[in-house]
GROMACS .gro file of C-alpha atoms in nm:
model
  238
    1MET     CA    1   1.669  -0.295   1.180
    2SER     CA    2   1.470  -0.553   1.369
    3LEU     CA    3   1.148  -0.422   1.491
    4SER     CA    4   1.252  -0.397   1.818
    5GLY     CA    5   1.477  -0.097   1.703
    6LEU     CA    6   1.121   0.104   1.666
    7ASP     CA    7   1.175   0.115   2.043
    8ASP     CA    8   1.478   0.260   2.016
    9THR     CA    9   1.477   0.625   2.085
   10ALA     CA   10   1.847   0.671   1.947
   11ALA     CA   11   1.767   0.496   1.658
   12GLU     CA   12   1.425   0.570   1.553
   13PRO     CA   13   1.299   0.739   1.197
   14PRO     CA   14   1.234   1.159   1.258
   15ALA     CA   15   0.992   1.291   1.524
   16LEU     CA   16   0.678   1.181   1.282
   17PHE     CA   17   0.755   0.792   1.343
   18PRO     CA   18   0.546   0.790   1.711
   19ALA     CA   19   0.742   0.738   2.028
   20PRO     CA   20   0.603   0.413   2.222
   21GLU     CA   21   0.597   0.420   2.605
   22SER     CA   22   0.896   0.230   2.697
   23GLY     CA   23   0.908  -0.119   2.666
   24ALA     CA   24   0.573  -0.076   2.485
   25PRO     CA   25   0.544  -0.362   2.227
   26ALA     CA   26   0.536  -0.405   1.892
   27PRO     CA   27   0.236  -0.159   1.693
   28ALA     CA   28  -0.061  -0.340   1.699
   29ARG     CA   29  -0.363  -0.371   1.489
   30ARG     CA   30  -0.644  -0.191   1.583
   31ARG     CA   31  -0.979  -0.424   1.542
   32ARG     CA   32  -1.206  -0.158   1.304
   33GLY     CA   33  -1.574  -0.132   1.361
   34PRO     CA   34  -1.833  -0.189   1.072
   35PRO     CA   35  -1.806  -0.173   0.747
   36HIS     CA   36  -1.893   0.182   0.642
   37ASN     CA   37  -2.215   0.185   0.399
   38GLY     CA   38  -2.190   0.202  -0.015
   39PRO     CA   39  -2.227   0.455  -0.224
   40THR     CA   40  -2.636   0.531  -0.298
   41ALA     CA   41  -2.849   0.226  -0.353
   42GLY     CA   42  -2.916   0.203  -0.688
   43ASP     CA   43  -2.556   0.228  -0.795
   44ASP     CA   44  -2.457  -0.187  -0.845
   45VAL     CA   45  -2.086  -0.126  -0.976
   46ASP     CA   46  -2.030   0.028  -0.612
   47ARG     CA   47  -2.168  -0.160  -0.386
   48GLN     CA   48  -1.948  -0.467  -0.544
   49LEU     CA   49  -1.633  -0.189  -0.518
   50VAL     CA   50  -1.733  -0.117  -0.144
   51PHE     CA   51  -1.813  -0.500  -0.083
   52PHE     CA   52  -1.443  -0.542  -0.152
   53GLY     CA   53  -1.347  -0.293   0.065
   54ALA     CA   54  -1.051  -0.266   0.280
   55GLU     CA   55  -1.311  -0.373   0.638
   56ALA     CA   56  -1.417  -0.641   0.408
   57ALA     CA   57  -1.185  -0.922   0.530
   58GLU     CA   58  -0.940  -1.009   0.691
   59PRO     CA   59  -0.596  -0.940   0.574
   60THR     CA   60  -0.421  -1.184   0.392
   61ILE     CA   61  -0.056  -1.251   0.252
   62ALA     CA   62  -0.199  -1.194  -0.175
   63ASP     CA   63  -0.279  -0.835   0.000
   64LEU     CA   64   0.042  -0.823  -0.060
   65ALA     CA   65   0.049  -0.761  -0.459
   66GLY     CA   66  -0.107  -0.429  -0.337
   67LEU     CA   67   0.271  -0.336  -0.269
   68LEU     CA   68   0.374  -0.473  -0.599
   69ALA     CA   69   0.152  -0.266  -0.773
   70GLY     CA   70   0.303   0.059  -0.644
   71PRO     CA   71   0.714   0.047  -0.624
   72GLY     CA   72   0.782  -0.295  -0.396
   73GLU     CA   73   0.992  -0.513  -0.514
   74VAL     CA   74   1.012  -0.869  -0.466
   75VAL     CA   75   1.305  -1.120  -0.528
   76ARG     CA   76   1.346  -1.487  -0.544
   77MET     CA   77   1.592  -1.689  -0.327
   78GLY     CA   78   1.565  -2.038  -0.417
   79GLY     CA   79   1.244  -2.155  -0.275
   80THR     CA   80   1.201  -1.832  -0.054
   81ALA     CA   81   1.124  -1.477  -0.173
   82ARG     CA   82   1.132  -1.140  -0.002
   83LEU     CA   83   0.963  -0.785  -0.041
   84SER     CA   84   1.051  -0.473   0.055
   85VAL     CA   85   0.976  -0.128  -0.056
   86GLN     CA   86   1.111   0.251   0.035
   87VAL     CA   87   0.850   0.466   0.220
   88ASP     CA   88   0.924   0.871   0.251
   89ALA     CA   89   0.797   0.890   0.586
   90ALA     CA   90   0.824   0.795   0.933
   91TRP     CA   91   0.447   0.694   0.968
   92ARG     CA   92   0.487   0.493   0.668
   93VAL     CA   93   0.765   0.261   0.805
   94HIS     CA   94   0.493   0.208   1.142
   95VAL     CA   95   0.192   0.145   0.928
   96LEU     CA   96   0.378  -0.130   0.729
   97VAL     CA   97   0.561  -0.303   0.977
   98ALA     CA   98   0.247  -0.390   1.172
   99GLU     CA   99   0.033  -0.447   0.879
  100LEU     CA  100   0.339  -0.728   0.752
  101ALA     CA  101   0.310  -0.798   1.114
  102SER     CA  102  -0.063  -0.921   1.087
  103ARG     CA  103   0.004  -1.149   0.800
  104GLY     CA  104   0.232  -1.311   0.995
  105LEU     CA  105   0.551  -1.118   0.883
  106ALA     CA  106   0.835  -1.007   1.043
  107ALA     CA  107   1.026  -0.707   0.918
  108SER     CA  108   1.280  -0.489   0.958
  109TRP     CA  109   1.401  -0.151   0.891
  110GLU     CA  110   1.639   0.073   0.767
  111PRO     CA  111   1.699   0.490   0.682
  112THR     CA  112   1.809   0.525   0.328
  113GLU     CA  113   1.924   0.834   0.146
  114GLY     CA  114   1.708   1.149   0.089
  115GLU     CA  115   1.581   1.095   0.478
  116ARG     CA  116   1.334   0.756   0.305
  117HIS     CA  117   1.333   0.406   0.500
  118ALA     CA  118   1.345   0.121   0.337
  119VAL     CA  119   1.092  -0.184   0.470
  120ARG     CA  120   1.151  -0.531   0.417
  121THR     CA  121   1.005  -0.875   0.478
  122SER     CA  122   1.292  -1.184   0.551
  123TYR     CA  123   1.299  -1.464   0.314
  124THR     CA  124   1.038  -1.696   0.361
  125ARG     CA  125   0.857  -1.966   0.205
  126VAL     CA  126   0.539  -1.827   0.232
  127LEU     CA  127   0.575  -1.499  -0.031
  128LYS     CA  128   0.758  -1.759  -0.307
  129PRO     CA  129   0.378  -1.744  -0.475
  130LEU     CA  130   0.428  -1.389  -0.471
  131ALA     CA  131   0.679  -1.399  -0.661
  132ALA     CA  132   0.604  -1.641  -0.926
  133ALA     CA  133   0.281  -1.451  -1.019
  134TRP     CA  134   0.521  -1.119  -1.025
  135LEU     CA  135   0.812  -1.186  -1.154
  136HIS     CA  136   0.967  -1.268  -1.539
  137GLY     CA  137   1.313  -1.325  -1.477
  138THR     CA  138   1.397  -0.999  -1.275
  139ALA     CA  139   1.108  -0.785  -1.405
  140LYS     CA  140   0.830  -0.751  -1.246
  141ARG     CA  141   0.429  -0.785  -1.444
  142PRO     CA  142   0.106  -0.798  -1.278
  143PRO     CA  143  -0.036  -1.121  -1.339
  144ALA     CA  144  -0.333  -1.130  -1.586
  145THR     CA  145  -0.524  -1.213  -1.307
  146PHE     CA  146  -0.434  -0.930  -1.073
  147HIS     CA  147  -0.722  -0.694  -0.921
  148LEU     CA  148  -0.741  -0.450  -0.714
  149THR     CA  149  -0.929  -0.505  -0.364
  150GLY     CA  150  -0.947  -0.249  -0.092
  151ARG     CA  151  -0.682  -0.406   0.109
  152ARG     CA  152  -0.428  -0.452  -0.176
  153LEU     CA  153  -0.502  -0.043  -0.214
  154ARG     CA  154  -0.507   0.046   0.145
  155LEU     CA  155  -0.147  -0.134   0.102
  156TRP     CA  156  -0.058   0.062  -0.171
  157LEU     CA  157  -0.194   0.382  -0.006
  158ALA     CA  158   0.034   0.357   0.273
  159ALA     CA  159   0.339   0.264   0.130
  160ALA     CA  160   0.303   0.528  -0.181
  161GLY     CA  161   0.043   0.754  -0.210
  162THR     CA  162  -0.023   1.135  -0.171
  163PRO     CA  163  -0.274   1.399  -0.124
  164GLU     CA  164  -0.206   1.650  -0.480
  165PRO     CA  165  -0.377   1.938  -0.462
  166PRO     CA  166  -0.629   2.100  -0.522
  167ASP     CA  167  -0.857   1.811  -0.550
  168GLY     CA  168  -0.616   1.465  -0.687
  169PHE     CA  169  -0.463   1.178  -0.563
  170LEU     CA  170  -0.123   1.029  -0.644
  171LEU     CA  171  -0.096   0.641  -0.645
  172ARG     CA  172   0.318   0.631  -0.691
  173LEU     CA  173   0.436   0.369  -0.901
  174GLY     CA  174   0.790   0.215  -0.936
  175VAL     CA  175   1.025   0.429  -1.076
  176ASP     CA  176   1.232   0.085  -1.289
  177ASP     CA  177   0.890  -0.056  -1.319
  178ARG     CA  178   0.803   0.094  -1.680
  179GLU     CA  179   0.596  -0.216  -1.814
  180CYS     CA  180   0.373  -0.198  -1.480
  181TRP     CA  181   0.273   0.107  -1.512
  182GLU     CA  182   0.023   0.089  -1.809
  183PRO     CA  183  -0.127  -0.282  -1.646
  184ILE     CA  184  -0.180  -0.118  -1.330
  185GLY     CA  185  -0.416   0.148  -1.494
  186VAL     CA  186  -0.586  -0.092  -1.677
  187VAL     CA  187  -0.612  -0.224  -1.306
  188LEU     CA  188  -0.736   0.121  -1.186
  189ALA     CA  189  -1.003   0.192  -1.440
  190ALA     CA  190  -1.146  -0.148  -1.402
  191ALA     CA  191  -1.159  -0.037  -1.008
  192GLY     CA  192  -1.374   0.228  -1.054
  193LEU     CA  193  -1.030   0.436  -1.071
  194ALA     CA  194  -0.918   0.531  -1.378
  195GLY     CA  195  -0.622   0.798  -1.279
  196THR     CA  196  -0.409   0.938  -1.537
  197LEU     CA  197  -0.035   0.814  -1.578
  198LEU     CA  198   0.185   1.080  -1.475
  199SER     CA  199   0.587   1.046  -1.606
  200PRO     CA  200   0.835   1.078  -1.442
  201VAL     CA  201   0.936   1.414  -1.583
  202ALA     CA  202   0.581   1.536  -1.431
  203GLY     CA  203   0.638   1.437  -1.115
  204GLY     CA  204   0.585   1.046  -1.186
  205PRO     CA  205   0.590   0.798  -1.188
  206ALA     CA  206   0.246   0.807  -1.032
  207TYR     CA  207  -0.156   0.745  -1.145
  208LEU     CA  208  -0.374   1.109  -1.039
  209ILE     CA  209  -0.689   0.993  -0.902
  210SER     CA  210  -0.914   1.321  -0.964
  211GLY     CA  211  -1.241   1.375  -0.946
  212ARG     CA  212  -1.511   1.424  -0.660
  213ARG     CA  213  -1.688   1.045  -0.711
  214ARG     CA  214  -1.346   0.887  -0.809
  215LEU     CA  215  -1.199   0.985  -0.451
  216ASP     CA  216  -1.517   0.929  -0.281
  217ARG     CA  217  -1.421   0.546  -0.423
  218LEU     CA  218  -1.097   0.561  -0.351
  219ALA     CA  219  -1.170   0.638   0.031
  220GLU     CA  220  -1.427   0.389   0.055
  221LEU     CA  221  -1.216   0.120  -0.065
  222VAL     CA  222  -0.897   0.167   0.172
  223GLY     CA  223  -1.112   0.237   0.522
  224GLY     CA  224  -1.034   0.462   0.728
  225PRO     CA  225  -0.666   0.613   0.811
  226PRO     CA  226  -0.440   0.431   1.010
  227PRO     CA  227  -0.347   0.570   1.403
  228THR     CA  228  -0.040   0.669   1.235
  229ALA     CA  229  -0.099   0.836   0.919
  230PRO     CA  230  -0.140   1.215   0.919
  231ALA     CA  231  -0.542   1.277   0.871
  232SER     CA  232  -0.392   1.473   0.527
  233ALA     CA  233  -0.231   1.144   0.433
  234TRP     CA  234  -0.540   1.051   0.377
  235PRO     CA  235  -0.813   1.043   0.173
  236THR     CA  236  -1.144   1.093   0.274
  237ARG     CA  237  -1.461   0.916   0.346
  238PRO     CA  238  -1.771   1.106   0.195
   0.00000   0.00000   0.00000
C-alpha cells in the first residue's frame, strides 16, 4: 500500500492512526525547537551524549541503522537494497513513513497478521551501503564501527520501543537476529544505556533500560515525542 493509502479511509489501520483531512498531503516533518539543555555541566560524558541527541543534527540515511539495531531488516537486489520493519501500532507507521520521507525515501505499508503493519522502502541504490555494512550473506550483524546516536535511537524507539512499568523501557530486537543481540548490548552500554537482555521466554528479545539516570539519558537522546505518538509511549524528559 503506498503512502497515498494513508488518506484512504477504507484502507487505514485502526483508530490509533490519525485521520488526515480530506486531500491532506503526506505527514510533514515538524520543525523542532533548540536542543534541550543537557545534564549537569560537570559531567563530560553526559554533555557528549546530548551533543549526539536527535535534535542536534539533520536527518541522514545513516540514521536508518537505528532500525537495524532493532527488528528492521535490509535485503539486497543487484545494486540496490530495501529496508523494512514490522511494527505493532498504527502510530508507528505514521512516524516511520514521515521519517523515511524526511530522508528522501518513499515508503509503503500494509497490514500483516496479528494487527501488525509492515513498513518498507522501495529498492534503491541509496540503501546499498547500509546493506553492505550490515549483511554477512543474508545474516544481519552490526558493523564493528556501529554506534548509537540520538537519531538512530529515535528511529529504533519509534519502531519498537515500549514502556515497561513500573520504571523501565524496552527496546525490542529482531526475533531472528540472535547474532546481533549481544553486540547491540555493547553499543547500548557505550552510549550510557546499559540494559538487561530479555530472552524471548522472558518477553523479549529486547533490552530493558531501567534506572532513573539511564531513562533520563534515553529521553535526552531521542528528544520529544513525535506528534502522533501517545505520550505514554515515549520516555519523559528530565
